[in-house]
Amino acid sequence: MTKILKPNTEDEMAEAVAKAAGNGMRVRIAGGGTRPVGNPVEADCTIHTAGLSGITLYEPDALTIAARAGTPLSEIEAALAREGQHLSFEPAIWAGLMGTPGKSTIGGVVAAGVSGPRRVQAGGARDSLIGVRFVSGEGKLLKNGGRVMKNVTGYDLVKLLAGSHGTLGILTEVTFKVLPKPHATGTVSVSGLDDHDAVSVLSAALGSPFDVSGAAHLPKGDGGSPVTLIRVEGLAKSVDYRTGRLKELIAQKLGNGAEIAVEQDSDKATAPWRDVRDVSTFAGREGAVWRISVKPTDGPRIADVIRDAGEAEFIFDWGGGLVWALVPDHGDACAALIRNTVGAMGGHATLMRASKETRDRVEAFQPDLPRVGQISEMIRRQFDPMNILNPGLMARNLSGKAA
Amino acid sequence: MSAIEMPKANPAILSRKSEIVEALVSAIGSQAVISDPDETIAYECDALTAYRCPPLAVCLPESTAEVSRILKICSRMNVPVIPRGSGTSLAGGALPTADSVVIGVARMNRVLETDYDNRFIRVQSGITNLAVSALVGPDGFFYAPDPSSQLACAIAGNVAMNSGGAHCLKYGVTTNNLLGVKLVMMDGEVIELGGPALDAGGLDLVGVICGSEGQFGMVTEAVLKILPKPEGARPILLGFDANEVAGACVADIIRSGVLPVAMEFMDKPAIIACENFAHAGYPTDVEALLIVEVEGSEAEIAEQLETIKEIAARHNPAVMRESQSAVQSDLIWKGRKAAFGAMGQMADYMCMDGTIPTSQLPHVLKRMGEMSKEYGLGVANVFHAGDGNLHPLILFDANKPGDQEKCEAFGSDILKLCVEVGGCLTGEHGVGIEKRDLMVHQFTADDMEIQMRVKDVFDPQWLLNPAKVFPMEASHSRRHRNIGEAA
């Protein structure tokens, strides 16, 4: 039984980590427990962030919100919604996909660097995040960034902490730039396209002046046939105008017979994006799930390669640049094939969900090239000299105690 | 605060000048190495012209391989390196020391790949910011960050300082538009980080290299996001009788849900200086002027401006004037971007760059006015109102003994005030030497230590732009670790 700690203040958190470091105890960091991404961690104790909860600052006029790391994401989204604002990077809820109970916390969102479909327009978690407070592996309470959206004072460790999966420090407070929630949403959908044609349509839409905020392709959409989705958001009249122009643009590109529909009812237009964001299609299904990041036109190419090797299903987001793949969970779950192909394309692939056996065998993250991996490892040791924070989670071979 | 100190040149390096120059020449050829003091003087400063010091030598490489060879030599011979883009830093980011080698990337200005389907461009880092937009402009694209110096400033410097611009309220700053870099490490190894994909794997090293002020390595190539140009854009001028009212109007516009691409604020001294200089058609009888720009189709622009005008009307503007033509819009922006040049014609000035929470705007403007009286130095304000990034220009007379010191003291008081109200020392210009000694007001020793430890990883010898960003005492032991730098 590992020891469980639940500090209620930043100071208690710092003390808990300092103690662990002093005793050489390895620490598993737990937020809401909805995103078990990364290599399985062997630890001597678990530190929960749940005790550090609550919004600490919200200035709607300044488009800024700060909250303690253990604050449920839903609480933050509700507070923002009351003021007509939102987290523009559209954080996904992966509890369904990962089959995990619990409530996503804002610290977990940052640690995992989670971004949704609006990544193509508004950037990711790293782009909205403007300040962090965290406890390093030495038990020191540190800060970087702040509460203003333009800040180049010192190095940008905020970016480094976003997506570092707790390996550099335990986040205690995070601050974001937020944006007004769009008044209206419209979705243009095209039916029946293969992956390559779909991405080509998405590229045209994303390269148009119509400020596209979502660009996805579902090879098995409603009823099992392909659907390609393009979203625009903003003031109502503007959304009507831009969906109309996008429809024209796509019709021109695809020629006669193209099946293009426009949904201008905001609620209906928003609905499919929640599924894209949360990868709902793969929730509760058998198989291993990969998250692949490449340049958009390489999206369909990597899908072809995986499909040629066997059974697989895909969801394309970010105009084709984010590919979710569901593959049979046996052997290495296509790891060698996916990693080699994606690596040659200059992208990377993360094993998101798989059986314990597969996860024990396969590195969760795409291994870095040697010098880059060495730099990353050295940076982790600067923040966490004893290698006690989520050891091995990001790169097992270099830093973990597991084989 | 007295004038900013730089470390004394290391005599051991100075005495080896000919040996160092010889090694550099053999690596990249004599046409690419400048060592004659009559010529190195051209590199003695950047846009922070109050501080000058010619370097030991200047290298102007033409390729990543040449940069690698230069760094290997400097690393082996323990010579400090000052990376330089176009030398437009307002913070002294490219200020040399007498024992340093400046590596300028100006000759590395080629475009390597343009990909509209995937919306990125790969460039050598010496290319200017505006050249990138100019290149992709005819095809309907642009590169979003637009510092006022964009005609001259290099992407290398933009990446080093994480430069911003007037339009970052919507489009973000350099880090939000940078996808990947080719970095030459101090030991000469070349690594590629990130790339055309939106997310890079592993730790976000591109994110921490951007804004590292040339202290981690030399960025020789960059992969930049390019965006489709909006169908159109139009600014509106809103003039008010008081700064506070203009500030309140900005807050209301933000709350309304309209997101202008830019909201620029000028106070009276700035308005008058810019108008006299650029004849942009600014009203000169108001206390505060906002330039608010929206984008989209004709109908979208009209819809947004309607909302903005409704909001502004509630604040009784003295002037409310939409741009009537593309020519007028250009002129309005030309006036704003000429602000620094305009002030420069009237007096010597130092340009501050703090950021504050926008809610603190009225308080900070009031305090600045009081401090201006206390110091007896004029101050003009131009700033990015939407994001709270202030640019107070403090006017002084460089020929008047003591005036520059007074100006620097006033400047640091303003920046301390920014930190006090919850903001920061620099929003987009970088720390350089200018704000180096003020870092202690924003960061604890531990906060700085963890940053310096990251530099230790990239540059264990502390040879890259060593006397910048951190207070001299804070970085002292690291800078002296390998090379007994003269005390």
mmCIF file of N, CA, C and O in Angstrom, chain A residues 58 60-64 80-81 83-89 118 121-122 149 177-184 233-235, chain B residues 169-170 251-260 263:
data_model
loop_
_atom_site.group_PDB
_atom_site.id
_atom_site.type_symbol
_atom_site.label_atom_id
_atom_site.label_comp_id
_atom_site.label_asym_id
_atom_site.label_seq_id
_atom_site.Cartn_x
_atom_site.Cartn_y
_atom_site.Cartn_z
ATOM 1 N N TYR A 58 -10.394 36.164 -10.592
ATOM 2 C CA TYR A 58 -11.073 36.178 -11.886
ATOM 3 C C TYR A 58 -11.430 37.612 -12.219
ATOM 4 O O TYR A 58 -12.230 38.225 -11.535
ATOM 5 N N PRO A 60 -12.898 39.378 -15.289
ATOM 6 C CA PRO A 60 -13.446 39.273 -16.650
ATOM 7 C C PRO A 60 -12.988 40.422 -17.551
ATOM 8 O O PRO A 60 -12.700 40.198 -18.736
ATOM 9 N N ASP A 61 -12.871 41.642 -17.004
ATOM 10 C CA ASP A 61 -12.443 42.783 -17.817
ATOM 11 C C ASP A 61 -11.037 42.612 -18.356
ATOM 12 O O ASP A 61 -10.670 43.171 -19.374
ATOM 13 N N ALA A 62 -10.226 41.874 -17.599
ATOM 14 C CA ALA A 62 -8.823 41.700 -17.998
ATOM 15 C C ALA A 62 -8.615 40.348 -18.675
ATOM 16 O O ALA A 62 -7.497 39.990 -19.001
ATOM 17 N N LEU A 63 -9.711 39.609 -18.886
ATOM 18 C CA LEU A 63 -9.644 38.296 -19.545
ATOM 19 C C LEU A 63 -8.659 37.361 -18.828
ATOM 20 O O LEU A 63 -7.868 36.677 -19.467
ATOM 21 N N THR A 64 -8.710 37.361 -17.518
ATOM 22 C CA THR A 64 -7.752 36.565 -16.742
ATOM 23 C C THR A 64 -8.432 35.756 -15.650
ATOM 24 O O THR A 64 -9.268 36.287 -14.921
ATOM 25 N N LEU A 80 -16.634 30.883 -15.725
ATOM 26 C CA LEU A 80 -16.395 31.662 -16.938
ATOM 27 C C LEU A 80 -17.692 31.848 -17.721
ATOM 28 O O LEU A 80 -17.969 32.932 -18.242
ATOM 29 N N ALA A 81 -18.474 30.781 -17.805
ATOM 30 C CA ALA A 81 -19.715 30.842 -18.585
ATOM 31 C C ALA A 81 -20.658 31.903 -18.022
ATOM 32 O O ALA A 81 -21.361 32.582 -18.777
ATOM 33 N N GLU A 83 -19.942 34.678 -17.012
ATOM 34 C CA GLU A 83 -19.518 35.986 -17.525
ATOM 35 C C GLU A 83 -19.408 35.992 -19.046
ATOM 36 O O GLU A 83 -18.820 36.900 -19.634
ATOM 37 N N GLY A 84 -19.924 34.945 -19.685
ATOM 38 C CA GLY A 84 -19.871 34.893 -21.149
ATOM 39 C C GLY A 84 -18.472 34.671 -21.680
ATOM 40 O O GLY A 84 -18.133 35.109 -22.778
ATOM 41 N N GLN A 85 -17.624 33.990 -20.899
ATOM 42 C CA GLN A 85 -16.252 33.744 -21.355
ATOM 43 C C GLN A 85 -15.944 32.250 -21.315
ATOM 44 O O GLN A 85 -16.750 31.454 -20.810
ATOM 45 N N HIS A 86 -14.797 31.880 -21.831
ATOM 46 C CA HIS A 86 -14.410 30.465 -21.798
ATOM 47 C C HIS A 86 -12.898 30.297 -21.952
ATOM 48 O O HIS A 86 -12.190 31.250 -22.260
ATOM 49 N N LEU A 87 -12.451 29.062 -21.693
ATOM 50 C CA LEU A 87 -11.064 28.698 -21.983
ATOM 51 C C LEU A 87 -11.031 28.415 -23.479
ATOM 52 O O LEU A 87 -11.634 27.451 -23.943
ATOM 53 N N SER A 88 -10.322 29.250 -24.230
ATOM 54 C CA SER A 88 -10.445 29.160 -25.680
ATOM 55 C C SER A 88 -9.821 27.893 -26.246
ATOM 56 O O SER A 88 -10.154 27.481 -27.346
ATOM 57 N N PHE A 89 -8.936 27.231 -25.496
ATOM 58 C CA PHE A 89 -8.281 26.048 -26.052
ATOM 59 C C PHE A 89 -9.145 24.800 -25.933
ATOM 60 O O PHE A 89 -8.754 23.724 -26.351
ATOM 61 N N ARG A 118 -10.363 23.665 -31.137
ATOM 62 C CA ARG A 118 -10.059 25.072 -31.419
ATOM 63 C C ARG A 118 -8.553 25.363 -31.433
ATOM 64 O O ARG A 118 -8.123 26.479 -31.690
ATOM 65 N N GLN A 121 -7.235 27.435 -34.228
ATOM 66 C CA GLN A 121 -7.466 28.872 -34.306
ATOM 67 C C GLN A 121 -6.959 29.615 -33.073
ATOM 68 O O GLN A 121 -6.324 30.665 -33.190
ATOM 69 N N ALA A 122 -7.228 29.067 -31.904
ATOM 70 C CA ALA A 122 -6.953 29.808 -30.668
ATOM 71 C C ALA A 122 -5.740 29.283 -29.915
ATOM 72 O O ALA A 122 -5.393 29.792 -28.865
ATOM 73 N N MET A 149 -1.164 38.903 -19.881
ATOM 74 C CA MET A 149 -1.031 38.043 -21.051
ATOM 75 C C MET A 149 0.198 38.351 -21.894
ATOM 76 O O MET A 149 0.574 37.558 -22.743
ATOM 77 N N LYS A 177 -5.143 33.225 -19.767
ATOM 78 C CA LYS A 177 -5.837 34.234 -20.547
ATOM 79 C C LYS A 177 -7.119 33.569 -21.047
ATOM 80 O O LYS A 177 -7.073 32.447 -21.562
ATOM 81 N N VAL A 178 -8.267 34.205 -20.863
ATOM 82 C CA VAL A 178 -9.522 33.641 -21.355
ATOM 83 C C VAL A 178 -10.080 34.537 -22.455
ATOM 84 O O VAL A 178 -9.564 35.639 -22.674
ATOM 85 N N LEU A 179 -11.087 34.077 -23.146
ATOM 86 C CA LEU A 179 -11.656 34.880 -24.227
ATOM 87 C C LEU A 179 -13.179 34.904 -24.124
ATOM 88 O O LEU A 179 -13.782 34.050 -23.470
ATOM 89 N N PRO A 180 -13.789 35.899 -24.775
ATOM 90 C CA PRO A 180 -15.251 35.915 -24.807
ATOM 91 C C PRO A 180 -15.758 34.656 -25.515
ATOM 92 O O PRO A 180 -15.170 34.230 -26.509
ATOM 93 N N LYS A 181 -16.815 34.100 -24.979
ATOM 94 C CA LYS A 181 -17.448 32.950 -25.623
ATOM 95 C C LYS A 181 -18.136 33.455 -26.888
ATOM 96 O O LYS A 181 -18.797 34.483 -26.849
ATOM 97 N N PRO A 182 -17.991 32.733 -27.991
ATOM 98 C CA PRO A 182 -18.630 33.233 -29.210
ATOM 99 C C PRO A 182 -20.148 33.309 -29.054
ATOM 100 O O PRO A 182 -20.749 32.446 -28.409
ATOM 101 N N HIS A 183 -20.753 34.324 -29.661
ATOM 102 C CA HIS A 183 -22.211 34.476 -29.582
ATOM 103 C C HIS A 183 -22.910 33.367 -30.358
ATOM 104 O O HIS A 183 -23.972 32.911 -29.977
ATOM 105 N N ALA A 184 -22.309 32.960 -31.469
ATOM 106 C CA ALA A 184 -22.970 31.971 -32.322
ATOM 107 C C ALA A 184 -21.953 31.010 -32.912
ATOM 108 O O ALA A 184 -20.766 31.322 -33.007
ATOM 109 N N GLU A 233 -17.153 30.507 -35.649
ATOM 110 C CA GLU A 233 -17.776 31.070 -34.450
ATOM 111 C C GLU A 233 -17.638 32.588 -34.470
ATOM 112 O O GLU A 233 -16.732 33.124 -35.091
ATOM 113 N N GLY A 234 -18.550 33.243 -33.787
ATOM 114 C CA GLY A 234 -18.451 34.699 -33.686
ATOM 115 C C GLY A 234 -19.812 35.339 -33.543
ATOM 116 O O GLY A 234 -20.749 34.726 -33.016
ATOM 117 N N LEU A 235 -19.940 36.573 -34.031
ATOM 118 C CA LEU A 235 -21.225 37.256 -34.005
ATOM 119 C C LEU A 235 -22.147 36.564 -35.018
ATOM 120 O O LEU A 235 -21.693 36.046 -36.039
ATOM 121 N N LEU B 169 -3.433 40.876 -29.414
ATOM 122 C CA LEU B 169 -4.654 40.625 -28.661
ATOM 123 C C LEU B 169 -5.385 39.436 -29.300
ATOM 124 O O LEU B 169 -5.888 38.556 -28.626
ATOM 125 N N LYS B 170 -5.407 39.396 -30.614
ATOM 126 C CA LYS B 170 -6.059 38.273 -31.289
ATOM 127 C C LYS B 170 -5.081 37.166 -31.668
ATOM 128 O O LYS B 170 -5.399 35.991 -31.553
ATOM 129 N N ALA B 251 -12.113 48.357 -21.341
ATOM 130 C CA ALA B 251 -12.653 47.252 -20.535
ATOM 131 C C ALA B 251 -14.040 46.856 -21.035
ATOM 132 O O ALA B 251 -14.358 45.667 -21.143
ATOM 133 N N ASP B 252 -14.851 47.853 -21.368
ATOM 134 C CA ASP B 252 -16.214 47.543 -21.826
ATOM 135 C C ASP B 252 -16.211 46.837 -23.181
ATOM 136 O O ASP B 252 -17.042 45.967 -23.438
ATOM 137 N N ILE B 253 -15.302 47.227 -24.036
ATOM 138 C CA ILE B 253 -15.224 46.567 -25.346
ATOM 139 C C ILE B 253 -14.848 45.100 -25.163
ATOM 140 O O ILE B 253 -15.445 44.206 -25.754
ATOM 141 N N ILE B 254 -13.885 44.865 -24.271
ATOM 142 C CA ILE B 254 -13.465 43.481 -24.021
ATOM 143 C C ILE B 254 -14.638 42.665 -23.474
ATOM 144 O O ILE B 254 -14.886 41.542 -23.898
ATOM 145 N N ARG B 255 -15.387 43.246 -22.555
ATOM 146 C CA ARG B 255 -16.509 42.527 -21.961
ATOM 147 C C ARG B 255 -17.619 42.211 -22.949
ATOM 148 O O ARG B 255 -18.385 41.274 -22.773
ATOM 149 N N SER B 256 -17.748 43.034 -23.987
ATOM 150 C CA SER B 256 -18.881 42.892 -24.913
ATOM 151 C C SER B 256 -18.818 41.612 -25.728
ATOM 152 O O SER B 256 -19.809 41.173 -26.284
ATOM 153 N N GLY B 257 -17.633 41.009 -25.817
ATOM 154 C CA GLY B 257 -17.520 39.801 -26.622
ATOM 155 C C GLY B 257 -16.985 40.077 -28.016
ATOM 156 O O GLY B 257 -16.688 39.154 -28.756
ATOM 157 N N VAL B 258 -16.870 41.334 -28.395
ATOM 158 C CA VAL B 258 -16.186 41.653 -29.652
ATOM 159 C C VAL B 258 -14.710 41.538 -29.347
ATOM 160 O O VAL B 258 -14.254 42.024 -28.314
ATOM 161 N N LEU B 259 -13.957 40.884 -30.203
ATOM 162 C CA LEU B 259 -12.521 40.818 -29.956
ATOM 163 C C LEU B 259 -11.797 41.569 -31.068
ATOM 164 O O LEU B 259 -11.520 41.030 -32.116
ATOM 165 N N PRO B 260 -11.502 42.842 -30.828
ATOM 166 C CA PRO B 260 -10.761 43.586 -31.847
ATOM 167 C C PRO B 260 -9.386 42.949 -32.022
ATOM 168 O O PRO B 260 -8.872 42.326 -31.092
ATOM 169 N N MET B 263 -6.036 47.082 -30.005
ATOM 170 C CA MET B 263 -6.547 48.250 -29.290
ATOM 171 C C MET B 263 -5.348 49.017 -28.767
ATOM 172 O O MET B 263 -4.709 48.599 -27.813
#
